[in-house]
Short mmCIF file of C-alpha atoms and ligand atoms in Angstrom, two decimals:
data_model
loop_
_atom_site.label_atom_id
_atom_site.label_comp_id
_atom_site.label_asym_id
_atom_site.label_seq_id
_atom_site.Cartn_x
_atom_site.Cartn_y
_atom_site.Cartn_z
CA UNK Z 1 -24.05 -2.11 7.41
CA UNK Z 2 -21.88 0.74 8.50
CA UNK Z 3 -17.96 0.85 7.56
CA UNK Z 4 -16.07 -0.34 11.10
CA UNK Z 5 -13.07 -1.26 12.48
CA UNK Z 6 -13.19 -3.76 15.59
CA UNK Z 7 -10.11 -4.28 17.95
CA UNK Z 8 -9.83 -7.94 19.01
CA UNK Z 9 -6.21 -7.70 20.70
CA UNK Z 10 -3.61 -5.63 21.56
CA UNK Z 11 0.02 -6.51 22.24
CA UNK Z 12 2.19 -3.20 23.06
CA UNK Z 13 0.79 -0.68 20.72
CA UNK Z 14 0.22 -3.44 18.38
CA UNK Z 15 -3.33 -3.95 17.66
CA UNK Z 16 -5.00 -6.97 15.50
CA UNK Z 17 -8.54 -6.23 14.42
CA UNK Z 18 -10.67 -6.45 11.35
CA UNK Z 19 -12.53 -3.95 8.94
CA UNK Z 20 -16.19 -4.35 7.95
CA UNK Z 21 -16.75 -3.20 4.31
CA UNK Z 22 -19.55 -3.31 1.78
CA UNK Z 23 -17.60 -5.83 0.45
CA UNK Z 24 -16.39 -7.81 2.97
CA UNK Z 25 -14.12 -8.18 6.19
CA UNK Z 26 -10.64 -7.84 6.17
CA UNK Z 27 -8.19 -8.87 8.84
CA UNK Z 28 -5.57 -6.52 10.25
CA UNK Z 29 -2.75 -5.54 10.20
CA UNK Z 30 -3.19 -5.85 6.77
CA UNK Z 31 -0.29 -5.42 3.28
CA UNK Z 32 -2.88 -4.20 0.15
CA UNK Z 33 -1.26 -5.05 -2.84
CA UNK Z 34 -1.13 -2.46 -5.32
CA UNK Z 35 -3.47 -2.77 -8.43
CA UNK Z 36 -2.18 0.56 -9.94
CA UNK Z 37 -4.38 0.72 -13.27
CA UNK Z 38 -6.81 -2.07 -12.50
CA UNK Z 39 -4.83 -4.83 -12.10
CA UNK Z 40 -2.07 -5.81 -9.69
CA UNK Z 41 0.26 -6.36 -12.19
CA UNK Z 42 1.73 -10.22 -13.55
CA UNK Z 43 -1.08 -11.02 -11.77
CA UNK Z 44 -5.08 -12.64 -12.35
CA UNK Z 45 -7.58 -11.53 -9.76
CA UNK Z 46 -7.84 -15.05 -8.69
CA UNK Z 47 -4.18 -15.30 -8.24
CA UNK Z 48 -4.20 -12.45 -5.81
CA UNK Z 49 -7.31 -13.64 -4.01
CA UNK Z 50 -5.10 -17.20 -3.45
CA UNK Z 51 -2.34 -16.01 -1.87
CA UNK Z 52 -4.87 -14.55 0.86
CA UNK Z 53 -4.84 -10.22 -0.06
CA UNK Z 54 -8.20 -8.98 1.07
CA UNK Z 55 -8.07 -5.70 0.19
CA UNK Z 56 -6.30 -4.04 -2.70
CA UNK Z 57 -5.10 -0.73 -3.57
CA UNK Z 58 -6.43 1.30 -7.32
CA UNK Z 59 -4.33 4.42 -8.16
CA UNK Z 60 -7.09 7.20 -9.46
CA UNK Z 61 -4.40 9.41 -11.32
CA UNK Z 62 -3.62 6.31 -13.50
CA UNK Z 63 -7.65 5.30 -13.94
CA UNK Z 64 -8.50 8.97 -14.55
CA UNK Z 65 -6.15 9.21 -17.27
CA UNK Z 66 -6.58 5.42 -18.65
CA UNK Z 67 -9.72 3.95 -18.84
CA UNK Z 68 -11.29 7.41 -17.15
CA UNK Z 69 -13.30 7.27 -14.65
CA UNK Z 70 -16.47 7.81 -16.62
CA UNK Z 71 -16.06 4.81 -18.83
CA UNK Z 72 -14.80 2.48 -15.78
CA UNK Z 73 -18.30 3.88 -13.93
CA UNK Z 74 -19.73 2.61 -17.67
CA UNK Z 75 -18.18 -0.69 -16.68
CA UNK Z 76 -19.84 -1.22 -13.71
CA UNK Z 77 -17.08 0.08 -11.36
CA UNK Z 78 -13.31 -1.17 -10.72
CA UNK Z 79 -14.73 -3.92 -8.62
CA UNK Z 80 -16.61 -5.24 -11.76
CA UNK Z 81 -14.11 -4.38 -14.18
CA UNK Z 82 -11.20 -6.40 -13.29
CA UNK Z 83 -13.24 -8.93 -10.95
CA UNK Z 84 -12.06 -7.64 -7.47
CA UNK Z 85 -15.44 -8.52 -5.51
CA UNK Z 86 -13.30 -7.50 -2.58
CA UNK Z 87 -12.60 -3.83 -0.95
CA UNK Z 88 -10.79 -1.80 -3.07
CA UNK Z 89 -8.67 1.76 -1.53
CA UNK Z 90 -8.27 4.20 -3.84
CA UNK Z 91 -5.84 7.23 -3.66
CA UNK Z 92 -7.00 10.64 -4.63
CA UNK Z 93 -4.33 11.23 -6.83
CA UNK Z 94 -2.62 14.09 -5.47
CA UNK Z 95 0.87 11.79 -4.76
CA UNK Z 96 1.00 11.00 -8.47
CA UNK Z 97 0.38 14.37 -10.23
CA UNK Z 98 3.42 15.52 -8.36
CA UNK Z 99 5.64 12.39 -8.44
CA UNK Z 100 4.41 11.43 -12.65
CA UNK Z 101 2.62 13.87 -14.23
CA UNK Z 102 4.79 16.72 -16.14
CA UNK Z 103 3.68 21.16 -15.62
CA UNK Z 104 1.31 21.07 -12.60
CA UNK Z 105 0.19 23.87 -10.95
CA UNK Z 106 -0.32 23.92 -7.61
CA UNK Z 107 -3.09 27.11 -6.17
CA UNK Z 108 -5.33 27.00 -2.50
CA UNK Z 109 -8.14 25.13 -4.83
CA UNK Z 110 -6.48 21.98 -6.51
CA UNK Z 111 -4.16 21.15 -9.23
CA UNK Z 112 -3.72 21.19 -12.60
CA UNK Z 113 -1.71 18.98 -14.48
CA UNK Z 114 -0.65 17.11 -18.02
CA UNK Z 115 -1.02 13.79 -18.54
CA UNK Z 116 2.62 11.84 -18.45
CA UNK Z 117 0.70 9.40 -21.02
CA UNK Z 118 -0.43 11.87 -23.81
CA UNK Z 119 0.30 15.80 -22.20
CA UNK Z 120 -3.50 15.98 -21.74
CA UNK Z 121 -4.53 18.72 -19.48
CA UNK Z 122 -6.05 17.86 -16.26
CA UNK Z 123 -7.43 19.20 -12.80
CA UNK Z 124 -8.06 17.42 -9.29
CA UNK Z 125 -9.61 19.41 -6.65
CA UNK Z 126 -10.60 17.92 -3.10
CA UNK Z 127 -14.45 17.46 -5.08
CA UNK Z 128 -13.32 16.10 -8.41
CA UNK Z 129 -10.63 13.51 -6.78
CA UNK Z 130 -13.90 12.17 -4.20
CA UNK Z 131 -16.33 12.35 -7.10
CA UNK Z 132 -13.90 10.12 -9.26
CA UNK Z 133 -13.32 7.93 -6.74
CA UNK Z 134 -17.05 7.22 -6.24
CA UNK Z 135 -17.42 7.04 -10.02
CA UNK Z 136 -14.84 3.86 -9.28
CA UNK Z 137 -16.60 2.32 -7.10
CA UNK Z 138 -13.44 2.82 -4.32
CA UNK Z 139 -14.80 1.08 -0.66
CA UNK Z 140 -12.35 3.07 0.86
CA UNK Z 141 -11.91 6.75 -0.51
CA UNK Z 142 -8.68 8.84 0.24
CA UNK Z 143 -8.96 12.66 0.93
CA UNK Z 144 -7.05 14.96 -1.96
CA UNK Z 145 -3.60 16.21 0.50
CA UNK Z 146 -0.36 17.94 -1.24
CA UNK Z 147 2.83 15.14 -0.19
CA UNK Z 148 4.59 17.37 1.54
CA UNK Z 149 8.59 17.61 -0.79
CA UNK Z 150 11.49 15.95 1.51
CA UNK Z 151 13.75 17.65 2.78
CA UNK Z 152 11.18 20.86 3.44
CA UNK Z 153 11.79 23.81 6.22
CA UNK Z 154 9.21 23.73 8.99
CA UNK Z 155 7.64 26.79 7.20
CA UNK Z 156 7.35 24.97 4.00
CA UNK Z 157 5.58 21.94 5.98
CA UNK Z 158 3.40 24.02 7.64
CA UNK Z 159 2.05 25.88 4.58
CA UNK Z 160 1.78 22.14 2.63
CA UNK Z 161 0.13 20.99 6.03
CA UNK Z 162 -2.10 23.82 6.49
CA UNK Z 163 -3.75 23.35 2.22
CA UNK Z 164 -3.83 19.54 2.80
CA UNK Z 165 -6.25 20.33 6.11
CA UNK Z 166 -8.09 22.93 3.94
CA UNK Z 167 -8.12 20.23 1.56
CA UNK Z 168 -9.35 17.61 3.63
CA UNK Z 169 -12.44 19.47 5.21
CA UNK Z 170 -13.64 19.69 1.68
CA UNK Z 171 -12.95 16.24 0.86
CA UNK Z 172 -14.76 14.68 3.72
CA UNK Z 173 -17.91 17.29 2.86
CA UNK Z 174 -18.05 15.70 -0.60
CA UNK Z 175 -17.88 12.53 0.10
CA UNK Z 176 -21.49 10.98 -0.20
CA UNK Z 177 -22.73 8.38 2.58
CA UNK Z 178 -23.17 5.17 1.71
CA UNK Z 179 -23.39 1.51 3.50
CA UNK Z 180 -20.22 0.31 3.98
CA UNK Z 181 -18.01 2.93 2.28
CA UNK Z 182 -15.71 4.98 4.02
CA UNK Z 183 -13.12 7.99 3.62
CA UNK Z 184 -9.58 8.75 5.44
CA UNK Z 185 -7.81 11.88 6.04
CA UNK Z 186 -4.06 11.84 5.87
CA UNK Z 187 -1.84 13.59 8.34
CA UNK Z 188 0.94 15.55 6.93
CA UNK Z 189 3.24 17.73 8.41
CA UNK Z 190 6.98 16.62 7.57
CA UNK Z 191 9.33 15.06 10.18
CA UNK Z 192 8.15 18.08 12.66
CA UNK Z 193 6.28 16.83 15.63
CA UNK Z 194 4.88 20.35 16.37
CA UNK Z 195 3.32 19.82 12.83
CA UNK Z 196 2.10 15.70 12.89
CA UNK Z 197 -0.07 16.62 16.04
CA UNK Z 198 -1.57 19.82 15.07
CA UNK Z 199 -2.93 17.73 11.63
CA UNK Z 200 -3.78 15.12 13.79
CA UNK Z 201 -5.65 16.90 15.93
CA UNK Z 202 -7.22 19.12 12.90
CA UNK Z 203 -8.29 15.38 10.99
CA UNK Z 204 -9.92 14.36 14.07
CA UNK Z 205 -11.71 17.19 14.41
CA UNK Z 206 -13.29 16.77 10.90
CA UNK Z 207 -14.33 13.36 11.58
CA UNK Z 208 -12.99 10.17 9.07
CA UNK Z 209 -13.76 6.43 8.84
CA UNK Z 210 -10.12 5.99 9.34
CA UNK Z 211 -6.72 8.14 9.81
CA UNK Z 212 -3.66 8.02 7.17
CA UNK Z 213 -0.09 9.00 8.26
CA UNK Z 214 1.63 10.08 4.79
CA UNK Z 215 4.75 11.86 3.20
CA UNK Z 216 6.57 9.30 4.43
CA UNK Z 217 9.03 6.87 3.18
CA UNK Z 218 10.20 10.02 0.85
CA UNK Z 219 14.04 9.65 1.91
CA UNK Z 220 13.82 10.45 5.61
CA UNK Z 221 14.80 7.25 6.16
CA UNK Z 222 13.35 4.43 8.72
CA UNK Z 223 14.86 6.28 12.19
CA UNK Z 224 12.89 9.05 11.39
CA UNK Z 225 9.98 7.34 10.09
CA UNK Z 226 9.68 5.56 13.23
CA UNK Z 227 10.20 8.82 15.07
CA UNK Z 228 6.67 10.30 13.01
CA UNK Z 229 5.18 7.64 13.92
CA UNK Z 230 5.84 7.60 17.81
CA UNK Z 231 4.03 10.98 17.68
CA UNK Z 232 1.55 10.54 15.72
CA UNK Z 233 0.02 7.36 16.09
CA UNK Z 234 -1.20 7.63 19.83
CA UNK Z 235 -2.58 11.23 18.67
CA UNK Z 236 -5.24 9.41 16.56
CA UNK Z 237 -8.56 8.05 17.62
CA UNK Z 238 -8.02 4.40 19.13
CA UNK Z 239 -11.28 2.71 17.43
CA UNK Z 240 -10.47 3.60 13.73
CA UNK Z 241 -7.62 2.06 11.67
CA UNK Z 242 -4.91 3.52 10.89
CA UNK Z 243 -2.93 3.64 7.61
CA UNK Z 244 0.46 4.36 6.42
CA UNK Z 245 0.58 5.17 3.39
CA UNK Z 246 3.43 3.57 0.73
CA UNK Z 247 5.35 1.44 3.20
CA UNK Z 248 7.35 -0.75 3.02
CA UNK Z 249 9.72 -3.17 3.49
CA UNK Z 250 8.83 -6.02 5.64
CA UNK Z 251 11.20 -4.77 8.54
CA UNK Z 252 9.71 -1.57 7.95
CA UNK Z 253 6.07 -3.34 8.29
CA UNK Z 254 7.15 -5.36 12.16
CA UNK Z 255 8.07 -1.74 13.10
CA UNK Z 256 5.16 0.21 12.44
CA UNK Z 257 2.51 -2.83 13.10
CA UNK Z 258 4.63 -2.59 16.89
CA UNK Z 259 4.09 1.12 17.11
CA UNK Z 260 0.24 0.71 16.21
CA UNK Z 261 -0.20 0.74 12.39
CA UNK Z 262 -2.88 -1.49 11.02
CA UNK Z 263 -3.00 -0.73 6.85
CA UNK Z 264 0.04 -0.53 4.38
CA UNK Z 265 0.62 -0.44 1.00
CA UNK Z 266 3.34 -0.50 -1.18
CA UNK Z 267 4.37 -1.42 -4.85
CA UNK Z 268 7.59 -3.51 -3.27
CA UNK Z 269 6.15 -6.68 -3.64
CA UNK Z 270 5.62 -6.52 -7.44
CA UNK Z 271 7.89 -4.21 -8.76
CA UNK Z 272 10.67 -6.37 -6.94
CA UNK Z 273 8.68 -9.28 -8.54
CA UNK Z 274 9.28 -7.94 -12.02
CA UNK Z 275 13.00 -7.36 -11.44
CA UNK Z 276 14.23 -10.57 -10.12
CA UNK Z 277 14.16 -9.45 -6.28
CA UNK Z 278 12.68 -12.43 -3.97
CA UNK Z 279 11.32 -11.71 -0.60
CA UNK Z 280 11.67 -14.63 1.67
CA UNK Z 281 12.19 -15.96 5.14
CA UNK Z 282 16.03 -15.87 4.23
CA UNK Z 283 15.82 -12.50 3.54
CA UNK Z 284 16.20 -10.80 0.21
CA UNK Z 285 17.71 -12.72 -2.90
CA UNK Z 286 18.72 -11.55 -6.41
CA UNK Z 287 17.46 -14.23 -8.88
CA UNK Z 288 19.87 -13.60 -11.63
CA UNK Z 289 22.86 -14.15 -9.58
CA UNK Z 290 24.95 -16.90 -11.42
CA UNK Z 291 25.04 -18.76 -7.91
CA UNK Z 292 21.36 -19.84 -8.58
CA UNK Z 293 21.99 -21.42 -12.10
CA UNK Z 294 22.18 -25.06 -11.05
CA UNK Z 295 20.43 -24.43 -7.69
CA UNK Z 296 17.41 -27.12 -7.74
CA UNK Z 297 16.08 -26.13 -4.99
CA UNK Z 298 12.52 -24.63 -4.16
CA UNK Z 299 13.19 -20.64 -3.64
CA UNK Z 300 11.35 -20.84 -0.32
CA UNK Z 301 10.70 -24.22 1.26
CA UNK Z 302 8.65 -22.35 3.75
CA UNK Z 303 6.30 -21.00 1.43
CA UNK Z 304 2.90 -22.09 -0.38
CA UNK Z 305 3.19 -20.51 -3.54
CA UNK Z 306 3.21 -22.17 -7.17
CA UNK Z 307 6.62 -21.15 -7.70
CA UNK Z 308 7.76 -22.38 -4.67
CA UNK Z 309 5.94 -25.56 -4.61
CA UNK Z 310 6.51 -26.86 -8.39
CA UNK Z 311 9.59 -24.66 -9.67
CA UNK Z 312 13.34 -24.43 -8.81
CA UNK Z 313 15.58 -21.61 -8.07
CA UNK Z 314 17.54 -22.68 -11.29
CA UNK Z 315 14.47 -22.62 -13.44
CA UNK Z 316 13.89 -18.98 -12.24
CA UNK Z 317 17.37 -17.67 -12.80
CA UNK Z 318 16.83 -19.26 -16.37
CA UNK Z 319 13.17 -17.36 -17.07
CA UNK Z 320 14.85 -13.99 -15.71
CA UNK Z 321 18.21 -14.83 -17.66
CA UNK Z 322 16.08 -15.08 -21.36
CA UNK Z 323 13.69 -12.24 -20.08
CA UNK Z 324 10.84 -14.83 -20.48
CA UNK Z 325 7.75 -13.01 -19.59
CA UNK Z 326 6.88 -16.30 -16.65
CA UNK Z 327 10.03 -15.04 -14.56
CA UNK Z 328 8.19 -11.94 -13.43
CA UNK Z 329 4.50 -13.39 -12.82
CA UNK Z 330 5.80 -16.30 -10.87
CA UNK Z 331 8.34 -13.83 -8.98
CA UNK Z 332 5.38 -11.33 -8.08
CA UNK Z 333 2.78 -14.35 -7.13
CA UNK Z 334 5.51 -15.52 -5.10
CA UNK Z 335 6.48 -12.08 -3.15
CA UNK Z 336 2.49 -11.28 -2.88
CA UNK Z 337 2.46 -14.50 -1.06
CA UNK Z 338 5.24 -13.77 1.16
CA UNK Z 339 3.75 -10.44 1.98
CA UNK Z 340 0.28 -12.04 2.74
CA UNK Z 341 1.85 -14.82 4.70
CA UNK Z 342 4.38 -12.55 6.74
CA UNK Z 343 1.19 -10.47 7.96
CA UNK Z 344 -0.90 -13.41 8.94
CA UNK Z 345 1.91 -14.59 11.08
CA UNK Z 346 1.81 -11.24 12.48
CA UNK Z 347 -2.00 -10.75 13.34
CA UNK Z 348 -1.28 -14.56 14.89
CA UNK Z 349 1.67 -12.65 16.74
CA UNK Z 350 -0.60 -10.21 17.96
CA UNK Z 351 -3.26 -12.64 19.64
CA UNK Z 352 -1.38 -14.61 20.96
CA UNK Z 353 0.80 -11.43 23.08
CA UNK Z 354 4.04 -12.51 21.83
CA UNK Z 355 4.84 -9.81 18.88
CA UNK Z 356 8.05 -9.17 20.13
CA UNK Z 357 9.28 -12.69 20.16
CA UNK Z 358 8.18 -13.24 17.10
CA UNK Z 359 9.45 -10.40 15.48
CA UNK Z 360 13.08 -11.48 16.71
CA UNK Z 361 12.79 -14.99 15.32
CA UNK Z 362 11.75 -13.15 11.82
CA UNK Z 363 14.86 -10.80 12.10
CA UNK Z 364 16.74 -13.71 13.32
CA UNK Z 365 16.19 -15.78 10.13
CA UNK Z 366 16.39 -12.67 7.84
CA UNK Z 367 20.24 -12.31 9.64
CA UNK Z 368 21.38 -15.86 8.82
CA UNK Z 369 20.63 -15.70 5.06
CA UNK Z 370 20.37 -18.25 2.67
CA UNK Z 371 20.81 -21.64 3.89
CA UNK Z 372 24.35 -22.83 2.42
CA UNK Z 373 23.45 -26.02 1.43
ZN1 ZN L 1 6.70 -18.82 -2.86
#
């Protein structure tokens, strides 16, 4: 079977759809939970599977430096290793060695870097970050770009755009055929329109499974995001999905699904998770707040999850309040949920032609906050 991506509706720009995989179908628009160094974190396999997630997201600068991609290979792949049956989308690394690692060197053929774990010395190239992501076992395989720094000067994000196109030529030549897998490009070019549609145009040329829209959600805040986007998205190929890359917030999700986005990911959901944060239909609550100490009641009536089915809010505010180690795996199973639930709703949205609508009712609920009683 051949790695696809089938359009079943389209509402606006809005498009619901589903991939074909080697291992499996997924639904979109779809949220991929981030499983950073084989696991998503607080959180069994089985847990993550429950709440509906499809596809997940692996980060190959953390598995290159911890287990390596050699011994997770050993392992039988990441799919194997921490019993993910499903897809799995790896990065290629790149964002990390400039966001984590410490000394990197950037020249025209890759990067070399030191481990933040142990000051190990490292090097990704457009060949070694495709070859390790094969050695994982990745589904879905990410082309090696340089995240272009925010705030850059045109010139700056035309020389970053202009390596990650280099970059991705190379990328897509070593990435080997098989069944079911693919590999993305990612455009780049800054908040410069001039820029987004010349690496649009030079991706398409080269020919990928699917199209990324990255160096985003860097500080150039939502207006502008939205702005990239406008341009970019209609400059991609209509029958492959798109992707864009570390976003977001769920308001930041209706906005882009609207303008024609059908893959996110983003460590929100369980980093929030760990930190008392709640995502809900009420909008966004802070679990230690004293005002939830005696509050009995479920932290989401709307939603399906464990926490929300058989726990207060009170009981919560307690686990977070004595750092018990529960507070953050029922607080990420709970915001994976919402996440999984929210984009179900949308691809319903979608089908049905009333996106819009629905979007305001969403917004609408989000405005009124907590229910007072
Ligand atoms: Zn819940």
């Amino acid at each position: 079977m051949s790695f696809s991506w089938t359009c079943a509706a389209t509402d606006g720009a809005a498009r619901a759809g589903a991939l074909s995989t080697a291992h499996g179908e997924v639904e979109t628009p779809v949220f991929m939970p981030v499983g950073t160094a084989g696991t998503v974190k607080a959180m069994t396999a089985d847990a993550v599977r429950s709440t509906g997630a499809r596809l997940i997201l692996g980060n190959t600068y953390h598995l290159m430096l911890r287990p390596g991609a050699d011994r997770v290979f050993a392992l039988g792949g990441l799919h194997r290793m921490m019993d993910w049956p499903g897809p799995i989308l790896t990065d290629s690394g790149g964002y990390q060695v400039m966001s984590l690692a410490g000394l990197r060197r950037l020249d025209a053929d890759g990067v070399t870097f030191r481990s933040h774990v142990d000051g190990s010395s490292h090097r990704l190239t457009p060949e070694s970050s495709i070859g390790i992501q094969e050695k994982l076992d990745a589904t879905i395989s990410m082309a090696l770009d340089e995240c272009t720094a925010f705030p850059a000067t045109e010139a700056q994000a035309s020389d970053s755009m202009a390596l990650s196109m280099r970059w991705a030529a190379r990328s897509r030549a070593a990435f080997s055929a098989r069944p079911g897998y693919g590999v993305f490009g990612i455009v780049q070019g800054g908040v410069f329109p001039a820029l987004r549609l010349e690496s649009a145009a030079a991706l398409t040329a080269i020919g990928f499974h699917g199209y990324a829209v990255g160096g985003l959600a860097v500080g150039e805040g939502q207006e502008a995001m939205f702005g990239v986007l406008d341009i970019t998205v209609p400059a991609l190929p209509a029958d492959k999905p798109r992707y864009l890359m570390g976003v977001g917030t769920p308001d930041d999700l209706l906005g882009a699904v609207g303008r024609g986005i059908d893959m996110f990911d983003c460590v929100i959901p369980t980093r929030a998770g760990r930190t008392a944060r709640a995502y809900t239909t009420r909008g966004v609550f802070n679990l230690r707040n004293a005002r939830f100490a005696d509050d009995a009641r479920p932290l989401d009536a709307t939603c399906a999850c464990p926490l929300c089915t058989r726990h207060t809010r009170a009981y919560l505010h307690h686990l977070f309040r004595c750092e018990e180690m529960l507070g953050p795996m029922l607080l990420t199973w709970h915001n994976v949920q919402y996440y999984q639930d929210f984009m179900r709703d949308i691809r319903a949205a979608i089908r049905q032609g009333r996106l819009a609508a629905h979007a305001a009712a969403v917004r609408a609920r989000w405005a009124e906050g907590d229910d007072p009683s």
